């Protein structure tokens, strides 16, 4: 069978240009993965569970078009010696831009004003000053650090929570509850998964307080969405900028109707530039793997 292209399963839809590039190199399967599947490709929201792994005895590599991998059963994958490769760095700066864009849009009512003007209304409701804020970042990895660098000129102070302190000038606050209490703006930039599930609940939102704004570019699972809606409706927090949601693509009507909420359809990495680099990196990861080299985006 030498020379036959390897079987590759597309677990989610991916950009057409990437699909074309993969089709030149692999035998693609969209609806079902045959047992001969050696690679899986999909976006950061793809699910790879034990049941799927059990059906794929020849699987060698899962190439994520993105960096999130919270729906991949890492223990089961590791037990089989299957590699996971992601596309770090390709999207970092763009996701950080999105966090700042959502935050400023909340503070200065960018989206609400745009909607009002399209309806023919010229009113001047007051927004809130963005500068001089204490900005708390939950998760200071690639994206969190890029957010902190952008936030620095706005911030009176930058605080962060991560699993360990980093060699940075920003203040490490190990306890997320304290981070929320000390922040005017709380930006979520940590992975989804069991460790961070519903990290932001009613109590956290109350710590953030009525002047506090929350921004989520991480994963919808980090926030108890019902608690967030309740806090926003009662103005127990000032606003929210959301790129990610509990049940994408379903966005609760309660969130859609509030003007102090700015919504984006999981757009963090959706720039032409990031998507081109991500696609190139998926191909590079697979080519390296099948050439017997270490994929550049190998997850450790
Ligand atoms: P990363 O470099 O791995 O950084 C993750 C950070 O989160 C690290 O600082 C890590 O702390 C921290 N962290 C992990 N678990 C934690 C916990 N239980 N408590 C506190 N902190 C914790 O990842 P990244 O590239 O910055 O990406 C972050 C996340 O953004 C991804 O996992 C993905 O879900 C999301 N994302 C969203 C979009 C979008 O389009 N909206 C795009 C890309 C990524 P340590 O450094 O101490 O380990």
Short mmCIF file of C-alpha atoms and ligand atoms in Angstrom, two decimals:
data_model
loop_
_atom_site.label_atom_id
_atom_site.label_comp_id
_atom_site.label_asym_id
_atom_site.label_seq_id
_atom_site.Cartn_x
_atom_site.Cartn_y
_atom_site.Cartn_z
CA UNK A 1 0.00 0.00 0.00
CA UNK A 2 3.05 2.30 -0.10
CA UNK A 3 2.25 5.67 -1.60
CA UNK A 4 -1.38 5.60 -0.57
CA UNK A 5 -2.34 8.82 1.19
CA UNK A 6 -3.03 8.44 4.91
CA UNK A 7 -6.63 8.56 6.09
CA UNK A 8 -7.50 11.79 7.87
CA UNK A 9 -10.75 12.49 9.70
CA UNK A 10 -12.16 16.03 9.76
CA UNK A 11 -13.87 16.20 13.15
CA UNK A 12 -15.27 19.71 12.59
CA UNK A 13 -15.63 22.00 9.63
CA UNK A 14 -12.40 23.84 8.86
CA UNK A 15 -11.63 26.73 6.50
CA UNK A 16 -11.89 25.73 2.80
CA UNK A 17 -8.28 26.68 2.07
CA UNK A 18 -7.05 24.31 4.78
CA UNK A 19 -9.35 21.57 3.56
CA UNK A 20 -7.90 21.97 0.05
CA UNK A 21 -4.35 21.85 1.38
CA UNK A 22 -5.13 18.70 3.34
CA UNK A 23 -6.90 17.08 0.38
CA UNK A 24 -3.66 17.36 -1.61
CA UNK A 25 -1.85 15.30 1.01
CA UNK A 26 -4.41 13.02 2.67
CA UNK A 27 -7.51 10.96 2.04
CA UNK A 28 -10.15 13.06 3.82
CA UNK A 29 -13.15 11.64 5.66
CA UNK A 30 -15.87 13.99 6.80
CA UNK A 31 -18.85 12.08 8.12
CA UNK A 32 -17.26 9.05 9.66
CA UNK A 33 -13.73 8.06 10.58
CA UNK A 34 -12.63 4.69 9.18
CA UNK A 35 -10.55 2.42 11.46
CA UNK A 36 -7.54 3.19 9.23
CA UNK A 37 -7.64 6.86 10.30
CA UNK A 38 -4.14 8.03 11.22
CA UNK A 39 -4.85 11.71 11.82
CA UNK A 40 -7.74 13.83 13.10
CA UNK A 41 -8.05 17.52 12.25
CA UNK A 42 -10.61 19.88 13.75
CA UNK A 43 -11.12 23.22 15.48
CA UNK A 44 -10.44 23.94 19.14
CA UNK A 45 -13.98 22.92 20.07
CA UNK A 46 -13.68 19.38 18.65
CA UNK A 47 -14.52 16.46 20.90
CA UNK A 48 -12.22 13.45 20.97
CA UNK A 49 -13.42 10.99 23.59
CA UNK A 50 -12.67 7.40 24.54
CA UNK A 51 -15.47 6.09 22.30
CA UNK A 52 -13.95 7.74 19.21
CA UNK A 53 -10.44 6.61 20.16
CA UNK A 54 -11.65 3.04 20.57
CA UNK A 55 -12.86 3.06 16.97
CA UNK A 56 -9.50 4.35 15.66
CA UNK A 57 -6.73 1.84 16.42
CA UNK A 58 -4.37 3.40 13.86
CA UNK A 59 -4.69 6.98 15.12
CA UNK A 60 -1.32 8.73 15.61
CA UNK A 61 -1.97 12.44 15.75
CA UNK A 62 -4.72 14.96 16.52
CA UNK A 63 -3.97 18.26 14.81
CA UNK A 64 -5.99 21.11 16.29
CA UNK A 65 -6.78 24.14 14.15
CA UNK A 66 -6.49 26.39 17.21
CA UNK A 67 -5.00 26.12 20.69
CA UNK A 68 -7.95 25.02 22.86
CA UNK A 69 -8.13 21.29 23.46
CA UNK A 70 -10.48 21.07 26.44
CA UNK A 71 -12.79 18.59 24.72
CA UNK A 72 -10.01 16.16 23.94
CA UNK A 73 -9.64 13.38 26.51
CA UNK A 74 -5.95 13.98 27.16
CA UNK A 75 -5.49 11.04 29.51
CA UNK A 76 -6.96 8.58 27.04
CA UNK A 77 -4.92 10.12 24.21
CA UNK A 78 -1.70 10.00 26.24
CA UNK A 79 -2.36 6.39 27.25
CA UNK A 80 -2.33 5.48 23.55
CA UNK A 81 0.78 7.58 22.81
CA UNK A 82 -1.19 9.69 20.37
CA UNK A 83 0.20 13.14 19.70
CA UNK A 84 -1.73 16.39 19.98
CA UNK A 85 -0.47 19.37 17.99
CA UNK A 86 -1.90 22.90 18.21
CA UNK A 87 -1.30 26.24 16.48
CA UNK A 88 0.14 28.46 19.23
CA UNK A 89 1.41 31.95 18.42
CA UNK A 90 -0.46 32.10 15.09
CA UNK A 91 -3.51 33.54 16.86
CA UNK A 92 -2.17 34.99 20.11
CA UNK A 93 -2.03 38.66 19.11
CA UNK A 94 -5.40 38.59 17.37
CA UNK A 95 -7.22 37.03 20.32
CA UNK A 96 -5.62 39.63 22.59
CA UNK A 97 -6.84 42.38 20.24
CA UNK A 98 -10.33 40.91 20.46
CA UNK A 99 -10.25 41.04 24.26
CA UNK A 100 -9.30 44.72 24.23
CA UNK A 101 -11.84 45.49 21.48
CA UNK A 102 -14.67 43.88 23.46
CA UNK A 103 -13.64 45.64 26.64
CA UNK A 104 -13.49 49.09 25.02
CA UNK A 105 -16.75 48.42 23.21
CA UNK A 106 -18.42 47.77 26.58
CA UNK A 107 -16.94 50.81 28.32
CA UNK A 108 -17.59 53.26 25.45
CA UNK A 109 -20.88 51.70 24.28
CA UNK A 110 -19.47 51.18 20.78
CA UNK A 111 -21.93 48.48 19.77
CA UNK A 112 -24.97 50.02 21.50
CA UNK A 113 -24.28 53.43 19.93
CA UNK A 114 -23.82 51.88 16.51
CA UNK A 115 -27.17 50.11 16.84
CA UNK A 116 -28.88 53.31 17.99
CA UNK A 117 -27.50 55.36 15.11
CA UNK A 118 -28.57 52.80 12.56
CA UNK A 119 -32.08 53.21 13.97
CA UNK A 120 -31.76 56.97 13.27
CA UNK A 121 -31.21 57.94 16.90
CA UNK A 122 -28.68 60.56 17.91
CA UNK A 123 -28.47 60.46 21.67
CA UNK A 124 -25.42 60.78 23.85
CA UNK A 125 -25.61 58.27 26.69
CA UNK A 126 -22.61 58.32 28.96
CA UNK A 127 -20.06 55.56 28.77
CA UNK A 128 -17.33 54.88 31.26
CA UNK A 129 -13.67 55.89 31.30
CA UNK A 130 -11.44 53.03 30.24
CA UNK A 131 -8.14 54.35 31.50
CA UNK A 132 -6.98 54.12 35.09
CA UNK A 133 -8.62 50.74 35.66
CA UNK A 134 -7.30 47.80 37.60
CA UNK A 135 -7.23 45.02 35.08
CA UNK A 136 -7.27 41.43 36.27
CA UNK A 137 -6.31 38.67 33.88
CA UNK A 138 -7.21 35.08 34.68
CA UNK A 139 -4.67 32.93 32.83
CA UNK A 140 -1.36 34.55 31.94
CA UNK A 141 -0.19 32.31 29.13
CA UNK A 142 0.47 33.36 25.55
CA UNK A 143 -2.83 35.18 25.12
CA UNK A 144 -3.06 36.50 28.69
CA UNK A 145 0.39 38.08 28.39
CA UNK A 146 -0.47 39.63 25.03
CA UNK A 147 -3.61 41.10 26.65
CA UNK A 148 -1.58 42.44 29.58
CA UNK A 149 0.88 44.17 27.21
CA UNK A 150 -2.01 45.86 25.42
CA UNK A 151 -3.82 46.72 28.64
CA UNK A 152 -0.75 48.27 30.28
CA UNK A 153 -1.23 51.83 28.95
CA UNK A 154 -4.85 51.81 30.15
CA UNK A 155 -4.31 50.24 33.53
CA UNK A 156 -3.53 51.69 36.92
CA UNK A 157 -2.45 48.16 37.76
CA UNK A 158 -2.40 44.75 36.12
CA UNK A 159 -3.06 41.72 38.26
CA UNK A 160 -3.17 38.12 37.20
CA UNK A 161 -3.95 34.61 38.29
CA UNK A 162 -2.24 31.56 36.84
CA UNK A 163 -1.22 28.23 38.28
CA UNK A 164 2.21 29.66 39.03
CA UNK A 165 3.75 33.15 39.25
CA UNK A 166 5.49 34.42 36.11
CA UNK A 167 8.69 36.48 35.80
CA UNK A 168 6.71 39.63 34.95
CA UNK A 169 6.15 42.99 36.62
CA UNK A 170 2.40 42.47 36.94
CA UNK A 171 1.05 41.42 40.36
CA UNK A 172 0.39 37.71 40.92
CA UNK A 173 -2.86 37.03 42.78
CA UNK A 174 -3.09 33.26 43.29
CA UNK A 175 -6.73 33.28 44.43
CA UNK A 176 -9.24 34.01 41.62
CA UNK A 177 -11.79 35.30 44.14
CA UNK A 178 -9.27 37.91 45.27
CA UNK A 179 -8.46 38.70 41.65
CA UNK A 180 -12.14 39.47 41.01
CA UNK A 181 -12.43 41.55 44.19
CA UNK A 182 -9.40 43.67 43.30
CA UNK A 183 -10.20 44.14 39.59
CA UNK A 184 -12.33 46.70 37.76
CA UNK A 185 -12.02 44.62 34.62
CA UNK A 186 -11.72 40.83 34.72
CA UNK A 187 -10.46 39.23 31.53
CA UNK A 188 -10.60 35.45 31.18
CA UNK A 189 -7.75 33.88 29.21
CA UNK A 190 -7.33 30.40 30.70
CA UNK A 191 -8.25 27.04 29.12
CA UNK A 192 -11.66 25.45 29.51
CA UNK A 193 -12.08 22.03 31.11
CA UNK A 194 -12.86 20.65 34.55
CA UNK A 195 -10.37 22.84 36.43
CA UNK A 196 -11.95 26.10 35.32
CA UNK A 197 -15.58 25.02 34.85
CA UNK A 198 -17.93 27.75 36.18
CA UNK A 199 -15.00 29.49 37.84
CA UNK A 200 -17.04 32.66 37.46
CA UNK A 201 -20.22 32.12 39.48
CA UNK A 202 -22.59 34.47 41.30
CA UNK A 203 -20.15 34.97 44.18
CA UNK A 204 -17.27 35.86 41.83
CA UNK A 205 -19.46 38.33 39.96
CA UNK A 206 -20.43 39.99 43.23
CA UNK A 207 -16.75 40.32 44.08
CA UNK A 208 -16.19 42.04 40.75
CA UNK A 209 -19.02 44.36 41.77
CA UNK A 210 -21.37 46.92 40.21
CA UNK A 211 -18.53 48.89 38.59
CA UNK A 212 -16.87 45.74 37.24
CA UNK A 213 -16.71 44.54 33.65
CA UNK A 214 -16.00 40.97 32.60
CA UNK A 215 -14.48 39.95 29.27
CA UNK A 216 -14.31 36.34 28.12
CA UNK A 217 -12.21 35.29 25.15
CA UNK A 218 -11.35 31.91 26.71
CA UNK A 219 -14.18 29.38 26.79
CA UNK A 220 -17.87 29.73 27.65
CA UNK A 221 -17.49 26.97 30.23
CA UNK A 222 -15.49 29.29 32.53
CA UNK A 223 -18.64 31.28 33.31
CA UNK A 224 -21.91 30.14 34.86
CA UNK A 225 -23.93 31.86 32.14
CA UNK A 226 -27.16 31.93 34.14
CA UNK A 227 -25.40 33.61 37.02
CA UNK A 228 -23.86 36.09 34.58
CA UNK A 229 -27.25 36.95 33.09
CA UNK A 230 -28.72 37.44 36.57
CA UNK A 231 -25.84 39.70 37.61
CA UNK A 232 -26.06 41.75 34.42
CA UNK A 233 -29.85 42.11 34.61
CA UNK A 234 -29.66 43.31 38.21
CA UNK A 235 -26.66 45.57 37.37
CA UNK A 236 -24.64 43.76 40.01
CA UNK A 237 -21.84 44.07 37.43
CA UNK A 238 -21.47 46.90 34.91
CA UNK A 239 -21.09 44.97 31.68
CA UNK A 240 -19.69 42.04 29.73
CA UNK A 241 -17.78 41.50 26.50
CA UNK A 242 -18.22 37.92 25.34
CA UNK A 243 -16.51 36.09 22.50
CA UNK A 244 -17.42 32.62 23.77
CA UNK A 245 -20.57 31.04 25.18
CA UNK A 246 -21.76 28.02 27.11
CA UNK A 247 -23.60 26.40 24.19
CA UNK A 248 -22.20 27.80 20.96
CA UNK A 249 -23.74 28.84 18.65
CA UNK A 250 -26.75 29.37 20.94
CA UNK A 251 -26.65 32.72 22.66
CA UNK A 252 -29.40 33.25 25.25
CA UNK A 253 -31.90 35.94 24.36
CA UNK A 254 -31.29 37.54 27.75
CA UNK A 255 -27.70 38.30 26.69
CA UNK A 256 -28.75 39.51 23.26
CA UNK A 257 -31.18 42.08 24.59
CA UNK A 258 -28.84 43.90 27.01
CA UNK A 259 -26.99 47.00 25.82
CA UNK A 260 -24.25 46.64 28.42
CA UNK A 261 -23.28 43.34 26.82
CA UNK A 262 -21.15 43.14 23.67
CA UNK A 263 -21.24 39.87 21.78
CA UNK A 264 -18.93 38.27 19.23
CA UNK A 265 -19.33 34.87 17.54
CA UNK A 266 -16.11 33.19 18.78
CA UNK A 267 -14.12 35.55 16.58
CA UNK A 268 -10.89 35.74 18.57
CA UNK A 269 -8.70 34.12 15.94
CA UNK A 270 -10.89 35.05 12.99
CA UNK A 271 -8.56 37.32 11.06
CA UNK A 272 -7.34 36.49 7.59
CA UNK A 273 -3.77 36.60 8.85
CA UNK A 274 -4.26 34.34 11.87
CA UNK A 275 -6.33 31.86 9.89
CA UNK A 276 -3.67 31.64 7.15
CA UNK A 277 -0.94 31.05 9.73
CA UNK A 278 -3.08 28.53 11.63
CA UNK A 279 -3.79 26.57 8.46
CA UNK A 280 -0.11 26.55 7.52
CA UNK A 281 0.73 25.31 10.99
CA UNK A 282 -1.80 22.47 10.89
CA UNK A 283 -0.19 21.30 7.63
CA UNK A 284 3.31 21.75 9.08
CA UNK A 285 2.37 19.75 12.19
CA UNK A 286 1.03 16.87 10.10
CA UNK A 287 3.89 16.91 7.61
CA UNK A 288 6.47 16.88 10.40
CA UNK A 289 4.71 14.02 12.15
CA UNK A 290 4.45 11.85 9.05
CA UNK A 291 8.06 12.64 8.11
CA UNK A 292 9.18 11.27 11.47
CA UNK A 293 9.94 14.70 12.97
CA UNK A 294 8.48 16.48 15.97
CA UNK A 295 5.53 18.70 15.02
CA UNK A 296 6.33 22.37 15.74
CA UNK A 297 3.05 22.78 17.64
CA UNK A 298 3.38 19.58 19.68
CA UNK A 299 1.52 19.89 22.98
CA UNK A 300 3.67 18.95 25.92
P1 LIG B 1 -1.66 29.00 27.34
O1 LIG B 1 -0.46 29.70 26.79
O2 LIG B 1 -1.60 27.56 27.62
O3 LIG B 1 -2.07 29.80 28.69
C1 LIG B 1 -3.04 29.36 29.58
C2 LIG B 1 -2.88 30.11 30.90
O4 LIG B 1 -3.96 29.72 31.76
C3 LIG B 1 -1.58 29.81 31.64
O5 LIG B 1 -1.06 30.99 32.21
C4 LIG B 1 -2.02 28.85 32.74
O6 LIG B 1 -1.27 28.96 33.93
C5 LIG B 1 -3.41 29.36 33.02
N1 LIG B 1 -4.22 28.33 33.65
C6 LIG B 1 -4.49 27.08 33.20
N2 LIG B 1 -5.28 26.44 34.08
C7 LIG B 1 -5.48 27.28 35.10
C8 LIG B 1 -6.20 27.19 36.32
N3 LIG B 1 -6.87 26.06 36.64
N4 LIG B 1 -6.21 28.25 37.13
C9 LIG B 1 -5.55 29.38 36.81
N5 LIG B 1 -4.86 29.53 35.66
C10 LIG B 1 -4.83 28.49 34.83
O7 LIG B 1 -2.89 29.19 26.38
P2 LIG B 1 -3.23 30.43 25.41
O8 LIG B 1 -2.64 30.19 24.08
O9 LIG B 1 -2.92 31.71 26.10
O10 LIG B 1 -4.81 30.21 25.26
C11 LIG B 1 -5.66 30.32 26.38
C12 LIG B 1 -7.06 29.82 26.04
O11 LIG B 1 -7.72 30.77 25.21
C13 LIG B 1 -7.09 28.52 25.23
O12 LIG B 1 -7.01 27.39 26.07
C14 LIG B 1 -8.42 28.60 24.52
O13 LIG B 1 -9.43 27.94 25.23
C15 LIG B 1 -8.73 30.10 24.48
N6 LIG B 1 -8.74 30.60 23.09
C16 LIG B 1 -9.82 31.27 22.62
C17 LIG B 1 -9.82 31.76 21.32
C18 LIG B 1 -10.99 32.52 20.76
O14 LIG B 1 -11.15 32.53 19.54
N7 LIG B 1 -11.80 33.17 21.56
C19 LIG B 1 -8.73 31.55 20.50
C20 LIG B 1 -7.63 30.88 21.01
C21 LIG B 1 -7.63 30.41 22.32
P3 LIG B 1 0.27 28.43 34.04
O15 LIG B 1 1.03 29.23 33.02
O16 LIG B 1 0.69 28.79 35.42
O17 LIG B 1 0.22 26.99 33.74
#
